[in-house]
mmCIF file of C-alpha atoms (C1' of nucleotides) in Angstrom:
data_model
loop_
_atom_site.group_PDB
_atom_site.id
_atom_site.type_symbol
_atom_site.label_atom_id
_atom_site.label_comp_id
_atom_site.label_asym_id
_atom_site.label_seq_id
_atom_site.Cartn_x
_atom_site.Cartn_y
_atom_site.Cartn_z
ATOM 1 C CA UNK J 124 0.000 0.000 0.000
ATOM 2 C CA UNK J 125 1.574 3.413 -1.153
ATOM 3 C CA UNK J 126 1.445 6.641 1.002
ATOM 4 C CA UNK J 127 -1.454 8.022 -0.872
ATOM 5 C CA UNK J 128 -1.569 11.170 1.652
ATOM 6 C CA UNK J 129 -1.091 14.647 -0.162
ATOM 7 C CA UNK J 130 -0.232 16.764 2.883
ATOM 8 C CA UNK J 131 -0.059 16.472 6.841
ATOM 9 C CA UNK J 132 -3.375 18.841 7.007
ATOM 10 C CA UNK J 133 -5.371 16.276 9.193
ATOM 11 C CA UNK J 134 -8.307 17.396 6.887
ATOM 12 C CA UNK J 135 -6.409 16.574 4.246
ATOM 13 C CA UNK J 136 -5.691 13.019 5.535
ATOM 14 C CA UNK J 137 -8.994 12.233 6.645
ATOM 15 C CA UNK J 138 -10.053 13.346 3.216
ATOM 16 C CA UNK J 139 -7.675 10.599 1.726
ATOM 17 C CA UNK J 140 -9.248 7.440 3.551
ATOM 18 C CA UNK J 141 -13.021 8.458 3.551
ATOM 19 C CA UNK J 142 -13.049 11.231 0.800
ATOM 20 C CA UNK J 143 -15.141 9.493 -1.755
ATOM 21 C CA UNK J 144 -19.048 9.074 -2.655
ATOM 22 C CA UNK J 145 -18.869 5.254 -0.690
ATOM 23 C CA UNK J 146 -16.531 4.981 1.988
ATOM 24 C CA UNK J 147 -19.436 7.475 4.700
ATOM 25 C CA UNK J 148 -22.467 5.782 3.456
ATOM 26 C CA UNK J 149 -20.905 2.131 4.433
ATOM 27 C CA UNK J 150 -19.971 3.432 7.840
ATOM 28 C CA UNK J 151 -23.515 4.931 7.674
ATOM 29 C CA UNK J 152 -25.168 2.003 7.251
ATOM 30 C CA UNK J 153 -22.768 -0.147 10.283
ATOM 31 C CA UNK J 154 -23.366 2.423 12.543
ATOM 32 C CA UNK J 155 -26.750 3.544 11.988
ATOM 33 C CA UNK J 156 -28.238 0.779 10.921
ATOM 34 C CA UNK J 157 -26.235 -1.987 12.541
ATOM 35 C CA UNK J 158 -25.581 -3.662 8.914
ATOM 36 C CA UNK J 159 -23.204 -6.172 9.516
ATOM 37 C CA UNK J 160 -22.376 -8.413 6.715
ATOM 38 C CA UNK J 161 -21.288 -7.861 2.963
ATOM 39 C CA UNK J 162 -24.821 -8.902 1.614
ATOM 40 C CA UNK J 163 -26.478 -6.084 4.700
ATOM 41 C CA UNK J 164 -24.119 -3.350 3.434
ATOM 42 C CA UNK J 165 -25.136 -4.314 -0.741
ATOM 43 C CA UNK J 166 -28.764 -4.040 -0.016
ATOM 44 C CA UNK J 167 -28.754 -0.188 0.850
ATOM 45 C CA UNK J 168 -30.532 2.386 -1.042
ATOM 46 C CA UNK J 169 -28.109 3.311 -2.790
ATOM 47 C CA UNK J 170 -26.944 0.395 -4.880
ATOM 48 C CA UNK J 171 -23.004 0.189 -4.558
ATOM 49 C CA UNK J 172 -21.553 -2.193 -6.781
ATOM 50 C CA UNK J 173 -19.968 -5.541 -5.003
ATOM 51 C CA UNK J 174 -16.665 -4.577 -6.699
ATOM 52 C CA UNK J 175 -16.169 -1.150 -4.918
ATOM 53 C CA UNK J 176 -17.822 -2.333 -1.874
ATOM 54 C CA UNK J 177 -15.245 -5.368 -1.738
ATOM 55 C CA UNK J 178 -12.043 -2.662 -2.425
ATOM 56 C CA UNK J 179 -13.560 -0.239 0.567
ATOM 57 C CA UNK J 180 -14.288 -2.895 3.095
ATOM 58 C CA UNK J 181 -10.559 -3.354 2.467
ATOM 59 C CA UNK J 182 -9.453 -0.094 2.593
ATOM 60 C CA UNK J 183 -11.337 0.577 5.678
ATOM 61 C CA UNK J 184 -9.969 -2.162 7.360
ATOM 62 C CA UNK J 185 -6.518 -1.529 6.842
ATOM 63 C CA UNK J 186 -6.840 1.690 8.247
ATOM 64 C CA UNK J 187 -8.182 0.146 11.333
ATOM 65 C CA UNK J 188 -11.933 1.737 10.879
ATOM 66 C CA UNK J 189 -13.119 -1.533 10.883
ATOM 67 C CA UNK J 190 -12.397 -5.191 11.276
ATOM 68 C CA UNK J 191 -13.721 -8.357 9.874
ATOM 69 C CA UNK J 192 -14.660 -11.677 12.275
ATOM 70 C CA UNK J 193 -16.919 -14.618 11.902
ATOM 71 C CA UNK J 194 -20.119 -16.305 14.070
ATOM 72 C CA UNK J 195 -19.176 -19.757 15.143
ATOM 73 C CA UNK J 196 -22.483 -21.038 13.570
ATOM 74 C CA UNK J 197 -21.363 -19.866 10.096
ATOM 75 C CA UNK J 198 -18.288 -20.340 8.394
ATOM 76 C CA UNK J 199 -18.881 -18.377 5.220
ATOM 77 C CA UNK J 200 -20.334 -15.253 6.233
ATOM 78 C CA UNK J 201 -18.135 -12.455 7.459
ATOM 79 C CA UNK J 202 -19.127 -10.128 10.119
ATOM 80 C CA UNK J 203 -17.769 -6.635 9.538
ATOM 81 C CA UNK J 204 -17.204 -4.622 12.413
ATOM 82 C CA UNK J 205 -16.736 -1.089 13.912
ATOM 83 C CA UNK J 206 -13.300 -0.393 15.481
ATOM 84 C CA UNK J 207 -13.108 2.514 17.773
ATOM 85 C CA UNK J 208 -11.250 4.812 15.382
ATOM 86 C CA UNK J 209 -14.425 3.703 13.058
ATOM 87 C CA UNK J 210 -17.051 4.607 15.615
ATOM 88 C CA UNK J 211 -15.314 8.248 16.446
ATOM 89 C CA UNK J 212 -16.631 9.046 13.045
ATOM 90 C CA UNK J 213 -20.401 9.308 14.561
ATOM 91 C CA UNK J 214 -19.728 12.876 14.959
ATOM 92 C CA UNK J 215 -18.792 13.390 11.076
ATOM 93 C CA UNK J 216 -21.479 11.345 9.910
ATOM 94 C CA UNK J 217 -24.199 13.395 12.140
ATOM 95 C CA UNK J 218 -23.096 16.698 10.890
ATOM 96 C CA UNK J 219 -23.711 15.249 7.336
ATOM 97 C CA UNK J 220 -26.610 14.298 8.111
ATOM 98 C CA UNK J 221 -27.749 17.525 9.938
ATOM 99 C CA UNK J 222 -26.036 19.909 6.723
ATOM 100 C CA UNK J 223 -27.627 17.592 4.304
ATOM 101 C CA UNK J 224 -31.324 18.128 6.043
ATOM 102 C CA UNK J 225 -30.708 21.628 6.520
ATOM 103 C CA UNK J 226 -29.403 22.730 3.241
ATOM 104 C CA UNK J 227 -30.080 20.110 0.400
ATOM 105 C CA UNK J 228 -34.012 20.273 0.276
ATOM 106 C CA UNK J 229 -33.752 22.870 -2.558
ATOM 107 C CA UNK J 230 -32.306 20.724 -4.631
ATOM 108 C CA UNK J 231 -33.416 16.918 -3.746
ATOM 109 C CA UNK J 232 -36.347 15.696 -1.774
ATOM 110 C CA UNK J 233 -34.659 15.163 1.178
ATOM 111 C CA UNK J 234 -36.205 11.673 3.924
ATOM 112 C CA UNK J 235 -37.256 13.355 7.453
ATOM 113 C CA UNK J 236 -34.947 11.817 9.956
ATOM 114 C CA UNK J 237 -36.299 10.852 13.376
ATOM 115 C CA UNK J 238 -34.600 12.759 15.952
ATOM 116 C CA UNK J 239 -32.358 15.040 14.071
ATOM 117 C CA UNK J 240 -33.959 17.850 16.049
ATOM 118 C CA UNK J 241 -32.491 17.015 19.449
ATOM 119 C CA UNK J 242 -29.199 17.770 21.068
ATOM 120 C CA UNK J 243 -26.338 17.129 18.975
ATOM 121 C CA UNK J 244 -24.228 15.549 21.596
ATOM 122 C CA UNK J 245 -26.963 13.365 22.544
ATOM 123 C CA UNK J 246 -27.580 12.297 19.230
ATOM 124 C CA UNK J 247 -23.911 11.425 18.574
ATOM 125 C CA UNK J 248 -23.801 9.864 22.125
ATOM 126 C CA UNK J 249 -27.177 7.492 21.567
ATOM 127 C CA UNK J 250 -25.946 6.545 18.210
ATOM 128 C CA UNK J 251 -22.595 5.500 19.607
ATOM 129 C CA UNK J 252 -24.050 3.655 22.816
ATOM 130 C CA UNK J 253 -26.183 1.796 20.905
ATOM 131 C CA UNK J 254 -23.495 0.758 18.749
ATOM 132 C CA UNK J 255 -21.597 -0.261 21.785
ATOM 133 C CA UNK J 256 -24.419 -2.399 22.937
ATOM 134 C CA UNK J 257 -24.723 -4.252 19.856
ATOM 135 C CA UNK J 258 -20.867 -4.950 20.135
ATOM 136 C CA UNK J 259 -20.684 -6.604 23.075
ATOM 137 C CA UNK J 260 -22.624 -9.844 21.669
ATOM 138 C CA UNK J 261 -19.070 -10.325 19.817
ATOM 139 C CA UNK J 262 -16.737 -9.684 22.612
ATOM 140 C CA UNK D 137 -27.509 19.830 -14.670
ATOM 141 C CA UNK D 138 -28.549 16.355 -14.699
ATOM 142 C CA UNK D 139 -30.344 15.141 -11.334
ATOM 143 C CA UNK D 140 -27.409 13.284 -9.456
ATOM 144 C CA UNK D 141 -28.543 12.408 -6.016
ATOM 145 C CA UNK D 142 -28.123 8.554 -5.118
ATOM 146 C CA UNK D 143 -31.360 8.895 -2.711
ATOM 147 C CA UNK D 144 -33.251 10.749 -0.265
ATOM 148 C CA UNK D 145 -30.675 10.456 2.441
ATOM 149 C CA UNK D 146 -29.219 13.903 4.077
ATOM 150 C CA UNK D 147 -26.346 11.940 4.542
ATOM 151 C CA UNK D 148 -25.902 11.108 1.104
ATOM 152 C CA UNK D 149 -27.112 14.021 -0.282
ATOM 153 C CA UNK D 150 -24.635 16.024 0.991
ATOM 154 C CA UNK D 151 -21.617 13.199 -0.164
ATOM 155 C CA UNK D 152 -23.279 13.603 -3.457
ATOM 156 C CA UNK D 153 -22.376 17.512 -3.311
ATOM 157 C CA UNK D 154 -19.027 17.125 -1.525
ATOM 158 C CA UNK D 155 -18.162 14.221 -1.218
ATOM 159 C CA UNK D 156 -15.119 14.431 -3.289
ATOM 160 C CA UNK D 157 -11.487 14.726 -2.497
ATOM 161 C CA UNK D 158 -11.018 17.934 -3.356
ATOM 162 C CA UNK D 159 -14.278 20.257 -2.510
ATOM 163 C CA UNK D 160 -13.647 19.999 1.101
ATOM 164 C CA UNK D 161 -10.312 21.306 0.814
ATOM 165 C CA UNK D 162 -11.241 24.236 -1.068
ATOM 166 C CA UNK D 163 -13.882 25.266 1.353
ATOM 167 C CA UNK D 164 -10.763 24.895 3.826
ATOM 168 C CA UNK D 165 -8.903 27.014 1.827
ATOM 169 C CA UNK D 166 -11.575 29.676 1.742
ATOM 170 C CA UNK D 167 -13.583 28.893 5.293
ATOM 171 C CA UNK D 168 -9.946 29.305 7.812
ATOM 172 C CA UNK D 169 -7.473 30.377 5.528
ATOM 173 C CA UNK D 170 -9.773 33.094 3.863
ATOM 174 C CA UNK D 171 -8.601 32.478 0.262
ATOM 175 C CA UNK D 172 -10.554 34.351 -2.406
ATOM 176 C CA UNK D 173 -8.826 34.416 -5.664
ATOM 177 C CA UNK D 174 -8.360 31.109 -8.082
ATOM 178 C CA UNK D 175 -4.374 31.705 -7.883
ATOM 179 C CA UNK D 176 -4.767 31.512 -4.039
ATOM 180 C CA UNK D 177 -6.687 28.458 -3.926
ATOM 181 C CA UNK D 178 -4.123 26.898 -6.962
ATOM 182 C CA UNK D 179 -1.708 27.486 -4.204
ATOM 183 C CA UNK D 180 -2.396 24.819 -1.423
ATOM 184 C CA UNK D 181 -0.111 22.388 -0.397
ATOM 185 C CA UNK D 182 -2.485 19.936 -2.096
ATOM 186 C CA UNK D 183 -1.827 21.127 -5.514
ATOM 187 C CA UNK D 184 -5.082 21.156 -7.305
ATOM 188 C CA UNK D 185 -5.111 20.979 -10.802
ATOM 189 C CA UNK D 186 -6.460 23.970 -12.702
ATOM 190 C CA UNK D 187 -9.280 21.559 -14.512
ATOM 191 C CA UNK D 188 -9.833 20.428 -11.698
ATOM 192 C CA UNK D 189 -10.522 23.807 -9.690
ATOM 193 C CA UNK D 190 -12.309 25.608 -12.308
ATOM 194 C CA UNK D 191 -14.340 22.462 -12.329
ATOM 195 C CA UNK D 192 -15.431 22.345 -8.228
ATOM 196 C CA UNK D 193 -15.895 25.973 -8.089
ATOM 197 C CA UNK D 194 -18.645 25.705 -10.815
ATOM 198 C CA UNK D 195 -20.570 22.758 -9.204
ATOM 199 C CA UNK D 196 -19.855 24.409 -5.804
ATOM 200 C CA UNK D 197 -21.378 28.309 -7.269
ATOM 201 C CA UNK D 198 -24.022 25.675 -8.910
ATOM 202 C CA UNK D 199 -25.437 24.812 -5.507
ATOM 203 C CA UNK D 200 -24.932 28.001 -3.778
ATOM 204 C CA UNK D 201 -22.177 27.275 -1.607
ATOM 205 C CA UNK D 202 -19.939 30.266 -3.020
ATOM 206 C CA UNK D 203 -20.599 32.945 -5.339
ATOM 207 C CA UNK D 204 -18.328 34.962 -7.483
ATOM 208 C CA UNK D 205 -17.743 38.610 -7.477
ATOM 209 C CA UNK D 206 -15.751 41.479 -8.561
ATOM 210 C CA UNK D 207 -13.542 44.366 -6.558
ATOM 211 C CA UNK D 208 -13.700 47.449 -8.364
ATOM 212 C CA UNK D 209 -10.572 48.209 -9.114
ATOM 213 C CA UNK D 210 -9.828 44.715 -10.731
ATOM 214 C CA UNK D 211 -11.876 43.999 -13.821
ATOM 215 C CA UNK D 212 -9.958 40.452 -14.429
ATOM 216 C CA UNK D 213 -9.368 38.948 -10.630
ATOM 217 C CA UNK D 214 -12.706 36.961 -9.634
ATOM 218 C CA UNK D 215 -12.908 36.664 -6.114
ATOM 219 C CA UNK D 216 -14.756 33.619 -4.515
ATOM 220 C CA UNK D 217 -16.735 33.643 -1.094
ATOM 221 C CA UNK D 218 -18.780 31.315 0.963
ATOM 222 C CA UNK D 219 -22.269 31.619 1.219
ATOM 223 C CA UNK D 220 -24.261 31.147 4.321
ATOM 224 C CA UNK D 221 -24.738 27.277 3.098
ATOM 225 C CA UNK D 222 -21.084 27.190 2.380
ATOM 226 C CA UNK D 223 -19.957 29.164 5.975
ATOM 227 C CA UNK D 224 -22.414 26.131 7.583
ATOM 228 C CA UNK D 225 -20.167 23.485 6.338
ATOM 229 C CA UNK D 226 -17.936 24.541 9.522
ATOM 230 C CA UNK D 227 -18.735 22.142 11.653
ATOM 231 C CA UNK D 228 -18.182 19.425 8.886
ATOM 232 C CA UNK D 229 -14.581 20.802 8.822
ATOM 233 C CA UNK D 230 -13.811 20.986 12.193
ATOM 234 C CA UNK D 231 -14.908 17.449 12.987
ATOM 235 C CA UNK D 232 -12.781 16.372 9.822
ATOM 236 C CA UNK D 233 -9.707 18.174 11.153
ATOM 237 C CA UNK D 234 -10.301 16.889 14.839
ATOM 238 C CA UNK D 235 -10.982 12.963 13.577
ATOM 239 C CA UNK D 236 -7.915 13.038 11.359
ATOM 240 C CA UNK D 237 -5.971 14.581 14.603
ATOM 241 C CA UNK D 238 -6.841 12.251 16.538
ATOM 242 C CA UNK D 239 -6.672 8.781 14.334
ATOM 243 C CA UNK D 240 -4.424 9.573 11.550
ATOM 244 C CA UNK D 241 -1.238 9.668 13.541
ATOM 245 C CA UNK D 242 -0.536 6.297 13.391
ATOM 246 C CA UNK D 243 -0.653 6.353 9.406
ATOM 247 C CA UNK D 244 0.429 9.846 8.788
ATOM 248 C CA UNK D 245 2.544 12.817 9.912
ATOM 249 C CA UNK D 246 -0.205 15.140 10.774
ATOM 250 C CA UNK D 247 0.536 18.899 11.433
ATOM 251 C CA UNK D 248 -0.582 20.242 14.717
ATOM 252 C CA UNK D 249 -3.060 22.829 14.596
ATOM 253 C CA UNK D 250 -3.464 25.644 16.782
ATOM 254 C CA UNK D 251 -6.318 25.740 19.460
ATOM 255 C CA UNK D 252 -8.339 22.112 18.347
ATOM 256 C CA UNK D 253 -8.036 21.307 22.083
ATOM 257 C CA UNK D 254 -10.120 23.868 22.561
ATOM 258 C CA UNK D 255 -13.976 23.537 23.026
ATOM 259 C CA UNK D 256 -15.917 22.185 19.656
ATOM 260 C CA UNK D 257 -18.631 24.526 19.591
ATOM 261 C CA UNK D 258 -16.040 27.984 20.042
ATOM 262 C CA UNK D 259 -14.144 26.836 17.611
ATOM 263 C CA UNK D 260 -17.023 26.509 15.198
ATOM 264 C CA UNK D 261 -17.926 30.201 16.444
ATOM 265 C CA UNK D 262 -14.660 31.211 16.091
ATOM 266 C CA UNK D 263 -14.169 30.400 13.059
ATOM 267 C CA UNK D 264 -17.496 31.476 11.363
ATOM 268 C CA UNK D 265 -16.966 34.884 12.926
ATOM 269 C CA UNK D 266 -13.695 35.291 11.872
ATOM 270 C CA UNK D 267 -15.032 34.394 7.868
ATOM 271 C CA UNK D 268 -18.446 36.838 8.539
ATOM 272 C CA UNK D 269 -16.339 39.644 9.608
ATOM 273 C CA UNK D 270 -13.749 39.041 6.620
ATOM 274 C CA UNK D 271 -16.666 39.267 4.282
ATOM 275 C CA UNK D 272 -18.087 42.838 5.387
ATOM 276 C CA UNK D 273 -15.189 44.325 3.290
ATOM 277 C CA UNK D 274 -17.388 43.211 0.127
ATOM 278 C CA UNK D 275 -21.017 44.171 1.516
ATOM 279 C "C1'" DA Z 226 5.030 49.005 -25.704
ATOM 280 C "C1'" DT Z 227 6.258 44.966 -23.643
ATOM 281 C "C1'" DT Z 228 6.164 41.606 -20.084
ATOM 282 C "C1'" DT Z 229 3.878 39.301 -16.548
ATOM 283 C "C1'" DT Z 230 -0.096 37.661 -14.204
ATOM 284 C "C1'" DT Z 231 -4.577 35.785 -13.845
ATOM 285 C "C1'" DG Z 232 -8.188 32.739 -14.719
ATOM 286 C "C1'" DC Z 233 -9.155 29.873 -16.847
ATOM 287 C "C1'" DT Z 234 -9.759 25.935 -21.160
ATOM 288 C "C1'" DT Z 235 -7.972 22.202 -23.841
ATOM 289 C "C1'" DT Z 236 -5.785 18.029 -24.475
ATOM 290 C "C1'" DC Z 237 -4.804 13.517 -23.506
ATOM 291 C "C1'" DA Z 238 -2.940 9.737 -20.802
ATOM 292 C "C1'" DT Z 239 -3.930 7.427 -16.598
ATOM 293 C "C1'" DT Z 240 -6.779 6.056 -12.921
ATOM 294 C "C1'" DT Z 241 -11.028 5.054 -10.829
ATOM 295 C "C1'" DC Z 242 -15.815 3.859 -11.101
ATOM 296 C "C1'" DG Z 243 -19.558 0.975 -11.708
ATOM 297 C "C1'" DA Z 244 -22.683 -2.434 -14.011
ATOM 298 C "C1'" DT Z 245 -22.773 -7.095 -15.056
ATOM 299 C "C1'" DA Z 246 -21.406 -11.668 -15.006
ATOM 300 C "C1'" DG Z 247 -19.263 -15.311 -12.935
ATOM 301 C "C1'" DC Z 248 -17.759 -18.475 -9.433
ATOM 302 C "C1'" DA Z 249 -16.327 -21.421 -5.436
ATOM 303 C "C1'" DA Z 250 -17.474 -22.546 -0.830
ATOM 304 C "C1'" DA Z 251 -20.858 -22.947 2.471
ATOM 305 C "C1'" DA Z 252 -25.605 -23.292 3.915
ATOM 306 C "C1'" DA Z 253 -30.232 -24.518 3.283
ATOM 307 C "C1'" DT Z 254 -33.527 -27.463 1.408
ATOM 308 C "C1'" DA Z 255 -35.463 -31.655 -0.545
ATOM 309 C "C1'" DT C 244 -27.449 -37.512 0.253
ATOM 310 C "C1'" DA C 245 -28.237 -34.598 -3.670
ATOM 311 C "C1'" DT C 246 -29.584 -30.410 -5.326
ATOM 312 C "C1'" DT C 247 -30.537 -25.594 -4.944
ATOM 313 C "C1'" DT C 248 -29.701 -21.271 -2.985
ATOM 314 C "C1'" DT C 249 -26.963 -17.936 -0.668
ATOM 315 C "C1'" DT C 250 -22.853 -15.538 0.397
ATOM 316 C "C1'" DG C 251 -18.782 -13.168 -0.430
ATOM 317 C "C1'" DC C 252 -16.489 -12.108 -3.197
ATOM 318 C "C1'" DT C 253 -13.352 -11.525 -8.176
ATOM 319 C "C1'" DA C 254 -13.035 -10.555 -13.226
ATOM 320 C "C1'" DT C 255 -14.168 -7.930 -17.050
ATOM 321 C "C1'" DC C 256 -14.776 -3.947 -19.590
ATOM 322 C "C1'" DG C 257 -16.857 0.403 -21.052
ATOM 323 C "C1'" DA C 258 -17.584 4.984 -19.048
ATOM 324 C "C1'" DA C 259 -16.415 8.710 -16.247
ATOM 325 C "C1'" DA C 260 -13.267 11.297 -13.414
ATOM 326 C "C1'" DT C 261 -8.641 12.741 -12.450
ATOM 327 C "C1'" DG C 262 -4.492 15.013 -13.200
ATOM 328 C "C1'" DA C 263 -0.290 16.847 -15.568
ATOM 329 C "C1'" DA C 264 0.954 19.961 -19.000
ATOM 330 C "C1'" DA C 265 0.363 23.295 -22.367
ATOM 331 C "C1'" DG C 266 -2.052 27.036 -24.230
ATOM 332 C "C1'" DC C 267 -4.394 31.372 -24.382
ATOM 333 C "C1'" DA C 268 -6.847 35.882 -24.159
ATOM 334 C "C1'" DA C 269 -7.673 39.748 -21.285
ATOM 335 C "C1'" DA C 270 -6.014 42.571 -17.850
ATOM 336 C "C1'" DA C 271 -2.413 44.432 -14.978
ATOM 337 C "C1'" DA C 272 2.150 45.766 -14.107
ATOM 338 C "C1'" DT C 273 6.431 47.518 -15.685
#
DNA sequence: ATTTTTGCTTTCATTTCGATAGCAAAAATA
DNA sequence: TATTTTTGCTATCGAAATGAAAGCAAAAAT
């Protein structure tokens, strides 16, 4: 793997591992929606293509945002998981999500989200707890 | 301009806008560094290409996240600035710079920036102030 | 009057994206 | 046990985006 960052600027750098159209909406759909396996992530409203989900899920986990395991009842299926580094991105993903609501409608019909209205810090701190909870049937 | 959103998502919605390696580092450029001119911007450490720039600023202008203008006394020079939608991406920008901070280390030389230890929501503040008052020069 | 700067556009090679098909191993079903 | 289905990918290939370099006209500076 080459050093594919452009500058130290940590915007810069965070820009180089999750800058892209995919990379948010698959960490979107882990942390949000608790999607957990390959076939989870492809079903999302958005339609990636197997091909670039397969090169993200390995881009993301080599830069520890998430890691892969396995259920003992299943040999196949891989279980794709949050890593810390990959849950500190709740805050990221909930400004998205509040600029998006806030400033998009003029230009796409933008879905209501449940909730969006409350405390930031609380939202980013339910979405993380719950993600938390879910975790610990793994540990 | 053909109808590009993936889905309803805010989330999305706004990847679909900026989701890009480079627009977020222009509104950098223009949101803390107060860069106004296309030379300026040319001149990050990044090293945009001109196609490239030319190309951002119009789909950025397109959704009303800058506008151009002139100063009087320069008939060629066009000189770039957020709007209100655009000076709202701060918070988007400040969690990107404290997430690559904080996890990027490991991966990456990352510069240290001045004052991130300091509360979130006064940087945000700070920062939008700071690009509000730089703007009254052109009201 | 000439040179330099600015704000781009054009060109074109390279890289990335993305839709589709395919496939082997495992799981589910008969 | 045999067959079918599901899962987690990889391969292929055309299309789109990126990026380096050159070019260029209008304006500004000298």
């Amino acid at each position: 793997m080459k050093n594919k960052f452009r500058s130290g600027c940590p915007i810069a750098s965070t820009l180089d591992i999750v800058g892209d159209k995919w990379s948010l909406l698959i960490i979107r759909d882990m942390l949000i929606k608790h999607k957990k396996t390959f076939k989870e992530i492809s079903d999302s409203d958005e339609k990636i293509a197997p091909s670039i989900l397969s090169a993200r899920l390995k881009l993301l986990e080599s830069y520890k945002l998430i890691f892969k395991t396995k259920v003992p009842d299943n040999k196949k299926e891989n279980i794709y998981l949050l890593t810390e580094k990959g849950i500190r991105l709740t805050p990221i993903i909930i400004e998205f999500s509040l600029w998006g609501d806030s400033n998009m409608r003029e230009f796409n019909e933008i879905d209501i989200i449940d909730g969006l209205k409350a405390d930031k810090s609380m939202i980013i701190g339910t979405v993380q707890n719950n993600y938390n909870s879910m975790l610990l049937q793994f540990a």
